[in-house]
Amino acid sequence: MSAETRTRPAEAPRKEAQGGPPPGVLAVVFTGLFLAGLVLSTVLAGGDPFPSPFGGTGATAEIVAWFRAHSDAVRISGALQFAASVPLAVYAATVSARLHRLGVRAPGATIALAGGLLAAGFLAFCGLVSWTLSRTEVLELPSLVRALQYLAFATGGPGHVVTLGLLVAGIAVPGLLAGLLPRALAVTGLVLAAVAELSTLTLLFDGAALLLPLARFTCLGWLIAAGFLLPRHRTRKEH
């Protein structure tokens, strides 16, 4: 044995890659902020629901009057939606990294990352547009109010929900094929992702807007469950 070999220090044990924040907790925080925005804005508006953008041109006066009367509710809703987009983006990055660490080489992990980041981006954009709708100067221009309301609906509605479905699908597919999630949960995720993608029809048919809350809230619950059940390490039976 040479002198160099005798004096070479022993290699330090290799550290396990950092897993990031628990995705289940991130999903709970994201969902909590989103729901808080809905509840607080409704309470501040005295239970008066957010006006539908499908009222037609004849409803413009009523819609503008609602925004003027409940500007505080709109501002808080927008701020909390924007805040909710942050843990959603971190969730997507964390889950994608975990899927890669679990040996997933199929596009699922990348689809989850892309879908989650897009969903977070649309939600953040919707929050900022909603905040803009609470400004007094904007509320003096009825045509601008209507345009921003449509933009807030498009980004926070189909824009956010469809891409949220991509996040769910990106987790559910490898979760099913690689046995990383309970089969029933993975199959349910695929069904919910399909409903979320179908909500694209809202851009063509007003009646399809019913798919938005159905897909949105079920996907939120699914992301929480998947975040807590997705393993940190792959066991033998998952091969």
GROMACS .gro file of C-alpha atoms in nm:
model
  239
    1MET     CA    1   0.000   0.000   0.000
    2SER     CA    2   0.151   0.335  -0.102
    3ALA     CA    3   0.195   0.629   0.130
    4GLU     CA    4  -0.070   0.820  -0.070
    5THR     CA    5  -0.320   0.542  -0.014
    6ARG     CA    6  -0.240   0.521   0.357
    7THR     CA    7  -0.289   0.895   0.409
    8ARG     CA    8  -0.601   0.934   0.191
    9PRO     CA    9  -0.899   1.021   0.415
   10ALA     CA   10  -1.198   0.796   0.409
   11GLU     CA   11  -1.476   0.919   0.182
   12ALA     CA   12  -1.769   1.075   0.362
   13PRO     CA   13  -2.095   0.884   0.330
   14ARG     CA   14  -2.300   1.005   0.038
   15LYS     CA   15  -2.589   1.218   0.149
   16GLU     CA   16  -2.937   1.149   0.022
   17ALA     CA   17  -3.073   1.412  -0.215
   18GLN     CA   18  -3.295   1.668  -0.048
   19GLY     CA   19  -3.661   1.585  -0.091
   20GLY     CA   20  -3.788   1.941  -0.057
   21PRO     CA   21  -4.094   2.044   0.143
   22PRO     CA   22  -4.365   1.780   0.195
   23PRO     CA   23  -4.595   1.803  -0.110
   24GLY     CA   24  -4.901   1.711   0.095
   25VAL     CA   25  -4.846   2.012   0.320
   26LEU     CA   26  -4.792   2.237   0.017
   27ALA     CA   27  -5.121   2.115  -0.131
   28VAL     CA   28  -5.301   2.191   0.196
   29VAL     CA   29  -5.152   2.542   0.207
   30PHE     CA   30  -5.242   2.608  -0.156
   31THR     CA   31  -5.597   2.482  -0.107
   32GLY     CA   32  -5.637   2.675   0.218
   33LEU     CA   33  -5.530   3.005   0.061
   34PHE     CA   34  -5.753   2.950  -0.240
   35LEU     CA   35  -6.058   2.862  -0.029
   36ALA     CA   36  -5.986   3.151   0.210
   37GLY     CA   37  -6.006   3.387  -0.086
   38LEU     CA   38  -6.346   3.248  -0.184
   39VAL     CA   39  -6.487   3.250   0.168
   40LEU     CA   40  -6.355   3.590   0.276
   41SER     CA   41  -6.463   3.762  -0.044
   42THR     CA   42  -6.812   3.613  -0.012
   43VAL     CA   43  -6.839   3.723   0.351
   44LEU     CA   44  -6.716   4.074   0.272
   45ALA     CA   45  -6.967   4.094  -0.013
   46GLY     CA   46  -7.247   4.008   0.229
   47GLY     CA   47  -7.311   3.676   0.060
   48ASP     CA   48  -7.366   3.841  -0.277
   49PRO     CA   49  -7.208   3.599  -0.528
   50PHE     CA   50  -6.940   3.699  -0.777
   51PRO     CA   51  -7.120   3.805  -1.099
   52SER     CA   52  -7.108   3.571  -1.395
   53PRO     CA   53  -6.936   3.705  -1.706
   54PHE     CA   54  -7.209   3.546  -1.920
   55GLY     CA   55  -7.473   3.805  -1.839
   56GLY     CA   56  -7.452   3.969  -2.181
   57THR     CA   57  -7.412   4.338  -2.263
   58GLY     CA   58  -7.737   4.424  -2.087
   59ALA     CA   59  -7.590   4.315  -1.753
   60THR     CA   60  -7.288   4.546  -1.773
   61ALA     CA   61  -7.441   4.812  -1.545
   62GLU     CA   62  -7.524   4.555  -1.275
   63ILE     CA   63  -7.180   4.393  -1.298
   64VAL     CA   64  -6.997   4.726  -1.271
   65ALA     CA   65  -7.218   4.824  -0.976
   66TRP     CA   66  -7.126   4.497  -0.801
   67PHE     CA   67  -6.752   4.558  -0.842
   68ARG     CA   68  -6.789   4.915  -0.717
   69ALA     CA   69  -6.985   4.803  -0.412
   70HIS     CA   70  -6.750   4.517  -0.323
   71SER     CA   71  -6.405   4.640  -0.420
   72ASP     CA   72  -6.255   4.525  -0.087
   73ALA     CA   73  -6.384   4.172  -0.143
   74VAL     CA   74  -6.239   4.167  -0.495
   75ARG     CA   75  -5.902   4.297  -0.375
   76ILE     CA   76  -5.870   4.038  -0.099
   77SER     CA   77  -5.981   3.758  -0.331
   78GLY     CA   78  -5.721   3.861  -0.587
   79ALA     CA   79  -5.445   3.886  -0.328
   80LEU     CA   80  -5.515   3.540  -0.185
   81GLN     CA   81  -5.537   3.382  -0.529
   82PHE     CA   82  -5.200   3.530  -0.612
   83ALA     CA   83  -5.061   3.400  -0.282
   84ALA     CA   84  -5.203   3.053  -0.349
   85SER     CA   85  -5.011   3.030  -0.676
   86VAL     CA   86  -4.677   3.020  -0.490
   87PRO     CA   87  -4.723   2.690  -0.296
   88LEU     CA   88  -4.880   2.540  -0.610
   89ALA     CA   89  -4.566   2.614  -0.812
   90VAL     CA   90  -4.348   2.471  -0.534
   91TYR     CA   91  -4.572   2.162  -0.519
   92ALA     CA   92  -4.525   2.099  -0.891
   93ALA     CA   93  -4.147   2.135  -0.867
   94THR     CA   94  -4.127   1.912  -0.558
   95VAL     CA   95  -4.345   1.634  -0.698
   96SER     CA   96  -4.162   1.638  -1.031
   97ALA     CA   97  -3.826   1.606  -0.855
   98ARG     CA   98  -3.958   1.322  -0.638
   99LEU     CA   99  -4.090   1.131  -0.940
  100HIS     CA  100  -3.748   1.159  -1.103
  101ARG     CA  101  -3.584   1.039  -0.782
  102LEU     CA  102  -3.823   0.744  -0.774
  103GLY     CA  103  -3.693   0.636  -1.113
  104VAL     CA  104  -3.967   0.777  -1.338
  105ARG     CA  105  -3.809   0.848  -1.677
  106ALA     CA  106  -4.133   0.875  -1.876
  107PRO     CA  107  -4.272   1.221  -1.964
  108GLY     CA  108  -4.511   1.212  -1.666
  109ALA     CA  109  -4.278   1.396  -1.429
  110THR     CA  110  -4.215   1.671  -1.684
  111ILE     CA  111  -4.587   1.696  -1.764
  112ALA     CA  112  -4.659   1.738  -1.392
  113LEU     CA  113  -4.401   2.016  -1.369
  114ALA     CA  114  -4.524   2.195  -1.681
  115GLY     CA  115  -4.890   2.160  -1.584
  116GLY     CA  116  -4.830   2.277  -1.228
  117LEU     CA  117  -4.626   2.579  -1.331
  118LEU     CA  118  -4.884   2.678  -1.593
  119ALA     CA  119  -5.167   2.635  -1.342
  120ALA     CA  120  -4.980   2.848  -1.091
  121GLY     CA  121  -4.909   3.110  -1.357
  122PHE     CA  122  -5.272   3.132  -1.467
  123LEU     CA  123  -5.388   3.157  -1.105
  124ALA     CA  124  -5.136   3.432  -1.031
  125PHE     CA  125  -5.242   3.621  -1.343
  126CYS     CA  126  -5.608   3.587  -1.245
  127GLY     CA  127  -5.530   3.720  -0.898
  128LEU     CA  128  -5.352   4.023  -1.038
  129VAL     CA  129  -5.635   4.095  -1.282
  130SER     CA  130  -5.886   4.065  -0.996
  131TRP     CA  131  -5.678   4.307  -0.791
  132THR     CA  132  -5.686   4.548  -1.086
  133LEU     CA  133  -6.065   4.520  -1.091
  134SER     CA  134  -6.074   4.659  -0.736
  135ARG     CA  135  -5.913   4.991  -0.835
  136THR     CA  136  -6.136   5.296  -0.841
  137GLU     CA  137  -5.986   5.432  -1.164
  138VAL     CA  138  -6.063   5.109  -1.349
  139LEU     CA  139  -6.420   5.095  -1.218
  140GLU     CA  140  -6.492   5.426  -1.388
  141LEU     CA  141  -6.463   5.252  -1.726
  142PRO     CA  142  -6.745   4.995  -1.769
  143SER     CA  143  -6.606   4.848  -2.091
  144LEU     CA  144  -6.268   4.792  -1.925
  145VAL     CA  145  -6.436   4.628  -1.625
  146ARG     CA  146  -6.612   4.382  -1.854
  147ALA     CA  147  -6.293   4.305  -2.047
  148LEU     CA  148  -6.097   4.243  -1.727
  149GLN     CA  149  -6.377   4.029  -1.586
  150TYR     CA  150  -6.366   3.806  -1.893
  151LEU     CA  151  -5.986   3.788  -1.865
  152ALA     CA  152  -6.004   3.696  -1.495
  153PHE     CA  153  -6.258   3.424  -1.574
  154ALA     CA  154  -6.058   3.283  -1.865
  155THR     CA  155  -5.731   3.263  -1.672
  156GLY     CA  156  -5.871   3.156  -1.334
  157GLY     CA  157  -6.134   2.929  -1.493
  158PRO     CA  158  -6.041   2.712  -1.792
  159GLY     CA  159  -5.682   2.834  -1.804
  160HIS     CA  160  -5.611   2.729  -1.446
  161VAL     CA  161  -5.833   2.419  -1.432
  162VAL     CA  162  -5.716   2.262  -1.759
  163THR     CA  163  -5.350   2.296  -1.665
  164LEU     CA  164  -5.427   2.175  -1.313
  165GLY     CA  165  -5.557   1.863  -1.483
  166LEU     CA  166  -5.220   1.822  -1.653
  167LEU     CA  167  -5.052   1.831  -1.311
  168VAL     CA  168  -5.289   1.560  -1.186
  169ALA     CA  169  -5.236   1.346  -1.497
  170GLY     CA  170  -4.859   1.385  -1.475
  171ILE     CA  171  -4.867   1.236  -1.126
  172ALA     CA  172  -5.143   0.979  -1.180
  173VAL     CA  173  -4.997   0.807  -1.488
  174PRO     CA  174  -4.658   0.714  -1.336
  175GLY     CA  175  -4.834   0.661  -1.004
  176LEU     CA  176  -5.042   0.390  -1.173
  177LEU     CA  177  -4.785   0.235  -1.408
  178ALA     CA  178  -4.503   0.226  -1.153
  179GLY     CA  179  -4.723   0.141  -0.856
  180LEU     CA  180  -4.624   0.456  -0.669
  181LEU     CA  181  -4.981   0.537  -0.565
  182PRO     CA  182  -5.276   0.320  -0.463
  183ARG     CA  183  -5.443   0.199  -0.780
  184ALA     CA  184  -5.783   0.345  -0.694
  185LEU     CA  185  -5.631   0.688  -0.628
  186ALA     CA  186  -5.429   0.681  -0.951
  187VAL     CA  187  -5.730   0.578  -1.162
  188THR     CA  188  -5.942   0.847  -0.997
  189GLY     CA  189  -5.673   1.100  -1.085
  190LEU     CA  190  -5.692   1.001  -1.451
  191VAL     CA  191  -6.069   1.047  -1.450
  192LEU     CA  192  -6.042   1.388  -1.281
  193ALA     CA  193  -5.772   1.495  -1.525
  194ALA     CA  194  -6.003   1.404  -1.814
  195VAL     CA  195  -6.286   1.613  -1.664
  196ALA     CA  196  -6.044   1.902  -1.619
  197GLU     CA  197  -5.939   1.882  -1.984
  198LEU     CA  198  -6.304   1.874  -2.092
  199SER     CA  199  -6.357   2.208  -1.918
  200THR     CA  200  -6.184   2.359  -2.222
  201LEU     CA  201  -6.536   2.343  -2.372
  202THR     CA  202  -6.623   2.640  -2.151
  203LEU     CA  203  -6.447   2.858  -2.409
  204LEU     CA  204  -6.701   2.737  -2.668
  205PHE     CA  205  -7.018   2.670  -2.469
  206ASP     CA  206  -7.123   2.874  -2.166
  207GLY     CA  207  -7.305   2.577  -2.016
  208ALA     CA  208  -6.981   2.380  -1.991
  209ALA     CA  209  -6.874   2.616  -1.711
  210LEU     CA  210  -7.034   2.367  -1.471
  211LEU     CA  211  -6.731   2.147  -1.530
  212LEU     CA  212  -6.498   2.408  -1.377
  213PRO     CA  213  -6.595   2.379  -1.008
  214LEU     CA  214  -6.640   2.003  -1.043
  215ALA     CA  215  -6.288   1.956  -1.178
  216ARG     CA  216  -6.127   2.225  -0.964
  217PHE     CA  217  -6.233   2.111  -0.619
  218THR     CA  218  -6.199   1.739  -0.682
  219CYS     CA  219  -5.850   1.794  -0.822
  220LEU     CA  220  -5.756   1.993  -0.512
  221GLY     CA  221  -5.857   1.705  -0.288
  222TRP     CA  222  -5.673   1.459  -0.511
  223LEU     CA  223  -5.351   1.661  -0.503
  224ILE     CA  224  -5.361   1.666  -0.123
  225ALA     CA  225  -5.405   1.288  -0.107
  226ALA     CA  226  -5.136   1.222  -0.368
  227GLY     CA  227  -4.898   1.461  -0.194
  228PHE     CA  228  -4.917   1.264   0.128
  229LEU     CA  229  -4.919   0.917  -0.030
  230LEU     CA  230  -4.643   0.958  -0.288
  231PRO     CA  231  -4.349   0.769  -0.137
  232ARG     CA  232  -4.003   0.911  -0.077
  233HIS     CA  233  -3.832   0.582  -0.163
  234ARG     CA  234  -3.915   0.308  -0.408
  235THR     CA  235  -3.962  -0.039  -0.262
  236ARG     CA  236  -3.902  -0.366  -0.441
  237LYS     CA  237  -4.266  -0.438  -0.510
  238GLU     CA  238  -4.297  -0.112  -0.702
  239HIS     CA  239  -4.065  -0.234  -0.980
   0.00000   0.00000   0.00000
